[in-house]
Coordinates of C-alpha atoms and ligand atoms in Angstrom, one line a residue:
M1 CA -58.4 -19.8 -93.5
R2 CA -55.0 -19.3 -91.6
G3 CA -55.7 -17.0 -88.7
Q4 CA -54.4 -13.5 -87.5
P5 CA -53.2 -12.3 -84.6
Q6 CA -55.0 -8.1 -84.4
D7 CA -52.5 -5.4 -85.0
F8 CA -51.4 -3.2 -81.9
D9 CA -52.5 -0.1 -83.8
R10 CA -55.6 0.4 -81.9
V11 CA -54.5 -1.4 -78.7
L12 CA -55.0 1.1 -75.4
S13 CA -56.9 -1.4 -72.7
S14 CA -54.3 -4.2 -72.9
M15 CA -51.2 -5.1 -70.5
C16 CA -49.2 -7.3 -72.6
T17 CA -47.5 -5.8 -76.0
E18 CA -45.1 -6.8 -78.7
P19 CA -42.2 -9.0 -77.5
H20 CA -38.9 -7.0 -77.8
P21 CA -37.6 -9.1 -81.2
A22 CA -34.9 -11.2 -79.2
A23 CA -38.0 -11.9 -77.1
R24 CA -39.8 -13.4 -80.2
E25 CA -37.1 -15.1 -81.6
A26 CA -36.1 -17.3 -78.2
A27 CA -39.5 -17.7 -77.8
E28 CA -39.9 -19.7 -81.2
R29 CA -36.4 -21.4 -80.6
F30 CA -37.7 -22.9 -77.2
L31 CA -41.0 -23.9 -78.2
A32 CA -40.3 -27.9 -77.9
T33 CA -38.8 -27.1 -74.1
N34 CA -40.6 -27.8 -70.9
P35 CA -38.8 -26.3 -67.7
G36 CA -41.2 -28.4 -65.6
D37 CA -38.5 -30.9 -66.3
P38 CA -35.2 -29.4 -65.5
A39 CA -33.7 -32.6 -65.5
T40 CA -34.7 -33.3 -69.2
Y41 CA -34.7 -29.9 -70.6
Q42 CA -31.7 -28.5 -68.9
S43 CA -30.5 -25.7 -71.3
V44 CA -34.0 -24.2 -70.5
A45 CA -33.8 -24.9 -67.0
D46 CA -30.4 -22.9 -66.6
L47 CA -32.5 -19.6 -68.4
E48 CA -34.7 -20.0 -65.9
T49 CA -32.5 -19.7 -63.1
E50 CA -30.5 -16.8 -64.8
V51 CA -34.4 -15.2 -65.4
V52 CA -34.9 -15.4 -61.8
E53 CA -31.2 -14.0 -60.8
M54 CA -31.7 -10.5 -63.6
L55 CA -35.4 -10.4 -61.9
G56 CA -33.6 -10.3 -58.7
D57 CA -31.6 -7.2 -60.3
V58 CA -35.1 -5.6 -61.0
V59 CA -36.9 -5.7 -57.7
G60 CA -33.5 -5.0 -55.9
V61 CA -32.5 -8.5 -54.0
A62 CA -29.8 -10.4 -54.1
D63 CA -30.1 -13.9 -55.4
P64 CA -33.5 -14.7 -54.5
S65 CA -35.7 -17.5 -55.3
G66 CA -38.4 -17.9 -57.7
Y67 CA -39.4 -19.1 -61.1
V68 CA -41.6 -18.3 -64.7
A69 CA -44.6 -18.7 -63.9
S70 CA -47.6 -19.1 -66.5
G71 CA -48.7 -15.3 -65.0
G72 CA -49.5 -12.7 -62.8
T73 CA -52.5 -14.8 -61.8
E74 CA -50.1 -18.6 -61.3
A75 CA -47.8 -16.3 -59.4
N76 CA -50.5 -14.4 -56.6
I77 CA -52.2 -17.7 -56.3
Q78 CA -48.6 -19.3 -55.0
A79 CA -47.8 -16.6 -52.8
V80 CA -51.7 -16.9 -51.4
R81 CA -50.6 -20.6 -51.4
M82 CA -47.5 -20.4 -49.5
A83 CA -48.9 -18.4 -46.7
R84 CA -51.7 -20.4 -46.1
N85 CA -49.0 -23.6 -46.2
R86 CA -46.9 -21.9 -43.5
A87 CA -49.6 -21.5 -41.4
V88 CA -50.8 -23.5 -38.2
T89 CA -54.4 -21.8 -38.1
Q90 CA -57.2 -23.5 -39.3
T91 CA -59.0 -20.3 -40.3
P92 CA -56.5 -18.7 -42.5
N93 CA -57.0 -14.8 -43.9
V94 CA -55.2 -12.8 -46.5
V95 CA -55.9 -8.4 -46.3
V96 CA -55.8 -7.0 -49.2
P97 CA -56.6 -3.7 -50.5
E98 CA -59.6 -3.3 -52.6
S99 CA -57.0 -2.0 -55.7
A100 CA -55.9 -6.0 -55.8
H101 CA -56.0 -7.8 -58.7
F102 CA -59.2 -10.1 -59.3
S103 CA -56.6 -13.0 -59.1
F104 CA -56.4 -12.8 -55.0
K105 CA -60.4 -13.9 -55.4
K106 CA -59.3 -17.0 -57.2
A107 CA -57.0 -17.8 -54.9
A108 CA -58.8 -17.4 -52.1
D109 CA -61.7 -19.2 -53.8
V110 CA -59.5 -22.4 -54.7
L111 CA -57.3 -22.2 -51.3
G112 CA -60.0 -22.2 -49.1
V113 CA -58.5 -19.0 -47.1
E114 CA -61.1 -15.8 -46.4
L115 CA -60.1 -12.7 -48.4
R116 CA -60.5 -9.5 -46.4
V117 CA -61.0 -6.3 -48.8
T118 CA -59.9 -3.4 -47.4
S119 CA -60.7 0.2 -48.8
L120 CA -58.3 2.8 -50.2
E121 CA -57.7 6.3 -49.4
D122 CA -58.9 8.9 -51.8
D123 CA -55.8 9.0 -54.2
Y124 CA -56.8 4.9 -55.0
T125 CA -53.8 4.0 -52.7
A126 CA -54.5 1.1 -49.8
D127 CA -55.3 3.1 -46.3
V128 CA -53.2 1.3 -44.0
G129 CA -55.0 2.0 -40.8
A130 CA -57.8 0.2 -42.6
V131 CA -55.6 -2.7 -43.1
E132 CA -54.4 -2.7 -39.8
R133 CA -57.7 -3.5 -39.0
F134 CA -58.5 -5.9 -40.9
C135 CA -55.4 -7.5 -39.5
D136 CA -55.5 -11.1 -36.4
E137 CA -53.7 -13.9 -35.5
D138 CA -55.2 -15.7 -38.3
T139 CA -53.9 -13.2 -41.5
V140 CA -51.4 -15.1 -42.9
L141 CA -50.6 -12.5 -45.9
V142 CA -50.8 -8.9 -46.5
V143 CA -50.6 -7.4 -49.6
G144 CA -49.6 -4.5 -51.5
V145 CA -49.9 -3.4 -55.2
A146 CA -47.3 -1.6 -56.8
G147 CA -48.4 -1.0 -59.9
S148 CA -52.8 -1.1 -59.9
T149 CA -54.4 -2.7 -62.8
E150 CA -56.8 0.4 -62.5
Y151 CA -55.3 3.4 -61.7
G152 CA -51.3 2.2 -61.9
R153 CA -51.4 3.0 -58.1
V154 CA -48.4 2.5 -55.2
D155 CA -49.1 1.4 -52.2
P156 CA -47.2 2.4 -49.2
I157 CA -45.2 -0.9 -49.1
P158 CA -42.7 -0.4 -46.4
E159 CA -45.7 0.6 -43.7
L160 CA -48.1 -2.7 -45.2
A161 CA -45.1 -4.5 -44.6
A162 CA -44.5 -3.3 -41.5
V163 CA -48.0 -4.3 -40.3
G164 CA -47.9 -7.9 -41.8
H165 CA -45.3 -9.0 -40.1
E166 CA -46.6 -7.3 -36.7
Y167 CA -49.1 -9.7 -36.9
G168 CA -46.8 -12.4 -37.9
A169 CA -47.9 -12.8 -41.6
L170 CA -46.2 -12.5 -44.6
V171 CA -46.1 -9.8 -47.0
H172 CA -46.8 -9.9 -50.7
V173 CA -46.0 -7.2 -53.3
D174 CA -48.0 -7.5 -56.7
A175 CA -45.7 -5.5 -59.3
A176 CA -47.2 -7.9 -62.5
W177 CA -47.6 -4.8 -64.5
G178 CA -45.7 -1.8 -62.7
G179 CA -42.4 -4.2 -61.6
F180 CA -40.3 -3.1 -65.2
V181 CA -41.6 0.7 -64.6
L182 CA -41.0 1.5 -61.0
P183 CA -37.1 1.0 -61.1
F184 CA -37.2 4.1 -62.9
T185 CA -38.9 6.5 -60.4
D186 CA -38.8 7.2 -56.8
H187 CA -41.2 4.9 -55.1
D188 CA -40.5 2.7 -52.6
W189 CA -41.6 -1.0 -53.9
S190 CA -39.0 -3.3 -54.1
F191 CA -37.3 -5.7 -51.6
A192 CA -34.4 -2.9 -51.4
D193 CA -37.5 -1.0 -49.9
A194 CA -38.9 -3.0 -47.2
S195 CA -38.5 -6.8 -46.1
I196 CA -41.5 -8.0 -48.1
D197 CA -41.4 -11.6 -48.3
T198 CA -42.5 -12.7 -52.0
M199 CA -43.7 -10.6 -55.4
T200 CA -45.0 -11.0 -58.3
I201 CA -43.5 -9.4 -61.6
D202 CA -44.1 -10.4 -64.9
P203 CA -41.7 -10.3 -67.8
H204 CA -45.3 -10.6 -70.8
K205 CA -46.8 -7.0 -69.7
M206 CA -44.0 -4.4 -69.2
G207 CA -41.3 -6.8 -69.6
Q208 CA -41.7 -7.6 -72.8
A209 CA -41.4 -11.0 -73.4
A210 CA -43.9 -13.1 -75.2
I211 CA -46.7 -14.6 -73.3
P212 CA -47.0 -17.0 -70.8
A213 CA -44.0 -15.4 -68.6
G214 CA -45.3 -14.6 -65.1
G215 CA -42.9 -13.7 -62.2
L216 CA -43.0 -15.3 -58.6
L217 CA -39.9 -14.2 -56.5
A218 CA -38.9 -15.1 -52.6
R219 CA -36.7 -13.3 -50.5
D220 CA -36.0 -17.2 -49.0
A221 CA -35.6 -20.3 -50.7
E222 CA -37.4 -22.0 -47.9
L223 CA -40.2 -19.9 -48.7
F224 CA -40.7 -22.6 -51.5
D225 CA -40.7 -25.4 -49.3
A226 CA -43.9 -24.6 -48.2
L227 CA -45.1 -25.1 -52.0
A228 CA -43.1 -28.3 -53.1
V229 CA -44.7 -31.8 -53.7
D230 CA -43.0 -35.2 -54.3
T231 CA -42.6 -36.0 -57.7
P232 CA -41.8 -39.7 -57.8
Y233 CA -40.9 -40.4 -61.4
L234 CA -39.4 -37.2 -62.8
E235 CA -35.9 -37.1 -62.8
S236 CA -36.1 -34.4 -60.7
A237 CA -37.9 -35.1 -57.1
S238 CA -40.1 -32.4 -56.3
Q239 CA -41.7 -29.5 -57.6
A240 CA -43.2 -26.3 -56.4
T241 CA -44.8 -24.6 -58.9
L242 CA -48.5 -24.6 -59.5
T243 CA -48.6 -25.9 -63.2
G244 CA -46.9 -29.3 -63.7
T245 CA -45.7 -29.1 -68.1
R246 CA -44.7 -25.0 -68.6
S247 CA -43.9 -22.9 -71.6
G248 CA -40.3 -23.2 -72.1
A249 CA -40.9 -20.3 -74.5
G250 CA -41.9 -18.0 -72.5
V251 CA -38.7 -18.5 -70.1
A252 CA -36.4 -18.3 -72.9
S253 CA -38.3 -14.8 -74.0
A254 CA -38.3 -13.7 -70.7
H255 CA -34.5 -14.3 -70.7
A256 CA -34.1 -12.4 -74.0
A257 CA -35.9 -9.5 -72.9
L258 CA -34.5 -9.0 -69.9
R259 CA -30.7 -9.6 -71.6
A260 CA -31.4 -7.2 -74.3
L261 CA -33.7 -4.6 -72.1
W262 CA -32.5 -4.4 -68.4
P263 CA -31.3 -2.1 -67.5
D264 CA -31.0 0.7 -70.5
G265 CA -33.7 0.0 -72.9
Y266 CA -36.2 -1.3 -69.7
R267 CA -35.3 2.7 -68.5
E268 CA -35.8 4.4 -72.1
A269 CA -39.3 2.7 -72.5
S270 CA -40.7 3.5 -68.9
Q271 CA -39.8 7.0 -69.9
R272 CA -41.4 7.0 -73.2
A273 CA -44.7 5.7 -71.4
Q274 CA -44.5 7.9 -68.9
A275 CA -44.3 10.8 -71.4
N276 CA -47.3 9.6 -73.1
A277 CA -48.9 8.7 -70.2
E278 CA -48.7 12.2 -69.3
W279 CA -49.3 14.1 -72.5
L280 CA -52.6 12.2 -72.6
A281 CA -53.6 13.3 -69.1
D282 CA -53.0 17.2 -70.7
A283 CA -54.9 16.5 -73.8
L284 CA -57.7 14.4 -72.0
A285 CA -58.2 17.2 -69.5
A286 CA -57.8 19.7 -72.5
A287 CA -60.9 18.1 -73.8
G288 CA -63.0 18.5 -71.2
L289 CA -62.5 15.1 -69.4
N290 CA -62.1 14.2 -66.1
V291 CA -58.6 12.6 -65.7
V292 CA -56.8 10.5 -63.1
D293 CA -53.3 12.1 -62.9
P294 CA -50.7 8.8 -64.4
E295 CA -48.7 8.6 -61.5
L296 CA -47.1 5.3 -63.5
P297 CA -48.1 5.2 -67.3
L298 CA -51.8 4.3 -67.2
V299 CA -54.5 7.1 -67.8
A300 CA -58.1 7.0 -66.4
A301 CA -60.6 9.2 -67.5
S302 CA -64.6 9.8 -67.1
V303 CA -66.7 9.4 -70.3
T304 CA -70.1 9.6 -71.0
D305 CA -71.5 5.7 -71.7
E306 CA -72.5 7.3 -75.2
A307 CA -68.9 8.0 -76.1
F308 CA -67.5 5.2 -74.3
E309 CA -69.7 3.3 -76.6
A310 CA -68.6 5.5 -80.3
L311 CA -64.6 5.3 -79.5
R312 CA -65.3 1.6 -78.8
E313 CA -67.1 1.6 -82.5
R314 CA -64.0 3.4 -84.0
E315 CA -62.1 0.3 -82.9
W316 CA -60.4 1.5 -80.6
R317 CA -59.4 -1.5 -78.0
L318 CA -60.3 0.2 -74.7
S319 CA -61.7 -0.7 -71.2
R320 CA -63.0 1.0 -68.5
T321 CA -62.8 1.1 -64.5
S322 CA -65.2 -0.1 -62.1
D323 CA -66.4 3.5 -61.7
G324 CA -66.4 3.7 -65.7
E325 CA -63.6 5.7 -66.4
L326 CA -62.0 5.0 -69.6
R327 CA -58.3 3.4 -69.0
V328 CA -55.5 3.6 -72.1
V329 CA -52.3 1.1 -70.6
C330 CA -49.6 3.5 -72.3
M331 CA -47.6 -0.1 -73.2
P332 CA -44.6 0.4 -74.9
H333 CA -46.3 -0.2 -78.6
V334 CA -48.5 3.0 -77.7
T335 CA -47.2 5.8 -79.7
R336 CA -48.0 9.3 -79.8
E337 CA -49.3 9.1 -82.9
M338 CA -51.9 6.4 -81.9
L339 CA -52.2 8.9 -78.8
E340 CA -52.9 12.0 -81.2
S341 CA -55.4 10.2 -83.2
F342 CA -57.1 8.9 -80.2
V343 CA -57.7 12.3 -79.1
A344 CA -58.5 13.7 -82.0
D345 CA -61.7 10.9 -81.8
V346 CA -62.8 12.1 -78.2
E347 CA -62.9 15.3 -79.1
S348 CA -64.8 14.2 -82.2
V349 CA -67.1 11.9 -80.7
T350 CA -67.8 13.7 -77.4
A351 CA -68.7 17.0 -79.6
T352 CA -70.9 14.3 -81.3
V353 CA -72.3 13.0 -78.1
A354 CA -72.7 17.0 -77.0
R355 CA -75.2 17.5 -79.9
G356 CA -76.7 15.2 -78.8
G357 CA -75.7 12.5 -81.4
R358 CA -75.9 14.5 -84.5
Ligands
LIG1 N1 -51.7 -8.3 -61.1 C1 -51.8 -7.5 -61.4 C2 -51.6 -5.6 -61.0 C3 -52.3 -7.2 -63.1 O1 -52.4 -6.3 -63.3 C4 -53.0 -8.6 -63.3 C5 -53.2 -8.5 -64.8 C6 -52.4 -9.7 -62.9 C7 -52.0 -9.7 -61.5 C8 -53.1 -11.4 -63.7 O2 -52.0 -11.2 -64.1 P1 -52.1 -12.2 -65.8 O3 -53.2 -11.9 -66.3 O4 -50.7 -12.4 -66.2 O5 -52.3 -13.7 -65.0 N2 -54.0 -7.5 -65.2 C9 -54.7 -7.5 -66.6 C10 -55.9 -7.5 -66.2 O6 -56.2 -8.9 -66.2 C11 -53.7 -8.1 -67.4 C12 -54.5 -7.7 -68.5 C13 -53.2 -8.6 -70.5 C14 -55.4 -7.6 -69.0 C15 -53.7 -7.9 -71.2 C16 -55.7 -6.9 -70.8 C17 -54.8 -7.7 -71.7 O7 -55.3 -7.8 -73.0 O8 -57.2 -7.0 -66.6

């Protein structure tokens, strides 16, 4: 049997999307390349250098250092690893808001650092006072999220950066999902808005590149020295990535997507996604659901377990927040038509649930 991927026409939960046609084509063309060995696979290594430069344009930093990682998880692990390796303390801790992605738990586990998880404000953003209370002389990294996984919230990045630096820690911003939307908003999230040290921004999410294409950027090249290991038998002498052999397809597709879409294509996609999210939020509120205001194109709304299960049975690919709200991520493949049909199903299942399932 020949396997078939799913269609995207009922996918509302994913933070990935259909790659841009140019990104798809580039991924296929570069399948047999390995940017992990730049001296051998030089053309893909050159594309990676250009991707990092273009990502710098997106996040407001000239001449950043970085690379195309396997995803946001690797980028976040590497940011923690950088901070841990540079620090002198034997008991390092990393302070993250409760909204931080679970990849920081993996990072803390594999790297042996203590993860200090701080509570949020009522609007689901990081509580700067709580972060400050959790910092001490062993804090090596303070993390802010720009586009949180559950509610699409943007933390007060300049304030978090000030706290982190006061304690001599590095400051990392996780913009894995939000990074290609935020340039078209008035949030303070980028390297230009605050003196942050590192950032995660994933082309394989809102960037419309093929999987795997995550991004790790650092303001200073020197930060990567803390990650470098010698690679005696490769032509290049050292490696700062976490994985060895890497996907040239991801790199080439990130390059093609950025070339095709930055800035106008991403602006249009962001505006369309935001308009869809606001439309959906209004429609769900009109249907009687409690809706969390979509600051970025991600809508959360409370539903009963029965209604959620009934929507899943109608083949909607939906996920839930830890508080049980349904989550709709308005990715580029999510059209107004899909949302209209989804809202009609929400109305019908909530009416059925209200009638006691009849
Ligand atoms: N940082 C943030 C803010 C994220 O939202 C995510 C992923 C990551 C880091 C980790 O990125 P990678 O998954 O690339 O390593 N957030 C979603 C999640 O894990 C990603 C996702 C993607 C979910 C596709 C569903 C899906 O179909 O929940």
